[in-house]
Amino acid sequence: MISKIRSQDLSKRSGKLTLSELAKIIGVSRSTISNAYNRPDQLSKELREHIIESATSLGYTGPSAAGRMLRTGNAQAIGLIFYERFHLIFEDEQAREILKGITEVLEDNGVSLLMIPNMSTPNKNNQALSALVDSFILFSGYQPEQSPLVETIKSRGLPIAAIDHKFNSIANVGIDDYRAAKRIADKVGKLGHQQVVVVAMAFSPDASRSFVGKERYIKAKPRTSVTRMQGYMDGFEQCNVHPDIYETAAIDSSGFDGQSEQLEAIAEQILRERPHATAIVCMSDYLALAVLQAAKHLTLRVPEDLSIVGFDGIPSAIKAKPSLTTLIQPMQEKGRVVANMMLGKLPKQDTQLETQWYSGSSLAPPKTS
């Protein structure tokens, strides 16, 4: 019966079969077809298998995802907005670890991850406005509070959580950046270092690669780099240390997409301009690795001539020679926590995770003359 109707009906049409057409051809109701795909427990095993096999033979691949969302209000997908071009997520060690944590949770719960371009793409915020998702994860700390992208996702009225950046009315999963930075400063200061340079991430979008004064970060709007800088300065002040501050541009802290040579040139410039520095404290491991390479170019021994401390605990920092002393962030755990928030398994509230000090080989007391 199916093959006869198939030859008659399909010869008169083109395109995908509708649910109504499929029901007519197979000889069952629309609701029975729908149950076969969406509520299999409502049918006997034999009937469901018959419907699926028949539908497949007719070229029907299943209900529309958009239609299912309209009916159920659930897309079974979470949108991830990354702070850079998506191909770079596979070069950024931090992002990869966070992504591992997110996908681990979503996979266990049968939920998909939809990666949505940020405002650096030609189509701007259109994807965020039309994406078929149940919630958003905003891993885009460079976005200002009033950016069109943030305003767009807020306008959707869906649950939102951010990673490593505090937006108003959006839950954030991160660490206590102030306390972590202060801990680093305390360890460096108590070792006896007096000539210290802090290599900072950008305090604002208009950052220039140069040494800056305290007023630069004091006047800046709150963001991760500003909070860390406050922690460094308060920690060093307690040790009676007055570090110089070098502010990098926004992209400099990443170290991917061909930035390594540029970072090493910046690091070499810092070391040439501050030849008496005994310790360089960096806001990211990528910056610290660049300083390590620059020190080698200038034949400085680490840690005998120069101590270097990073921040993040990325694998390449731990594997470096000498290994970097750094503060390890729980990247995968951040991903797991934010994913569980979006699934409704954890409260949607600001959450700070603990960091871990890593004693590498790049930190030692300064040489005595």
Coordinates of N, CA and C in Angstrom, one line a residue, residues 14 34 38 62 66 70 77 94 113 135 141 149 153 158-159 213 227 248 257 286 295 300 325 329 335-336 339:
S14 N 7.5 18.1 -4.8 CA 8.9 18.1 -4.6 C 9.1 18.7 -3.2
S34 N 3.7 12.0 15.2 CA 4.4 12.8 16.2 C 4.9 12.0 17.4
N38 N 8.5 11.9 19.0 CA 8.7 12.7 20.2 C 8.2 12.0 21.5
G62 N 12.4 13.3 9.8 CA 12.0 13.7 11.1 C 11.4 15.1 11.2
A66 N 12.9 23.5 14.3 CA 12.2 24.8 14.6 C 10.8 24.6 15.0
L70 N 8.8 25.4 18.6 CA 7.6 26.2 18.7 C 6.5 25.4 19.5
A77 N 19.2 22.9 23.2 CA 20.5 23.5 22.8 C 20.9 24.7 23.6
Q94 N 43.1 27.9 27.5 CA 42.0 28.1 28.5 C 40.6 27.7 27.9
L113 N 25.3 22.0 21.8 CA 26.0 23.3 22.0 C 26.0 24.0 20.7
S135 N 19.2 28.8 26.2 CA 20.0 29.7 27.1 C 21.3 30.1 26.4
G141 N 34.5 38.3 27.6 CA 34.8 39.4 28.6 C 35.1 40.7 28.0
L149 N 25.7 43.3 21.4 CA 25.6 41.9 21.6 C 25.0 41.5 23.0
I153 N 21.2 39.6 23.5 CA 20.9 38.3 24.2 C 20.0 38.6 25.5
L158 N 16.0 34.9 27.8 CA 16.5 33.5 28.1 C 17.5 33.5 29.2
P159 N 17.7 32.4 29.9 CA 18.7 32.4 31.0 C 20.1 32.7 30.4
G213 N 50.9 54.6 34.7 CA 50.8 54.9 36.1 C 49.6 54.3 36.7
T227 N 40.6 44.4 38.4 CA 40.5 43.7 39.7 C 41.8 43.0 40.1
T248 N 49.3 45.9 28.3 CA 49.3 45.4 26.9 C 47.9 45.7 26.3
D257 N 46.8 32.8 17.3 CA 46.6 33.4 16.0 C 47.8 34.2 15.5
Y286 N 50.3 33.2 28.8 CA 50.8 33.5 27.5 C 51.8 34.7 27.5
A295 N 63.7 36.5 27.6 CA 64.8 36.4 28.6 C 65.9 35.5 28.0
L300 N 69.4 36.0 29.6 CA 69.1 36.1 31.1 C 68.7 34.7 31.6
T325 N 56.1 29.2 37.3 CA 55.4 29.4 38.5 C 54.1 30.1 38.2
Q329 N 44.0 28.0 37.3 CA 42.5 28.2 37.4 C 41.8 26.9 37.1
G335 N 33.6 25.3 33.2 CA 32.7 24.9 32.2 C 31.6 24.0 32.7
R336 N 31.9 23.1 33.6 CA 30.9 22.2 34.2 C 29.9 23.0 35.0
A339 N 27.6 25.1 32.7 CA 26.6 24.3 31.9 C 25.5 23.8 32.8

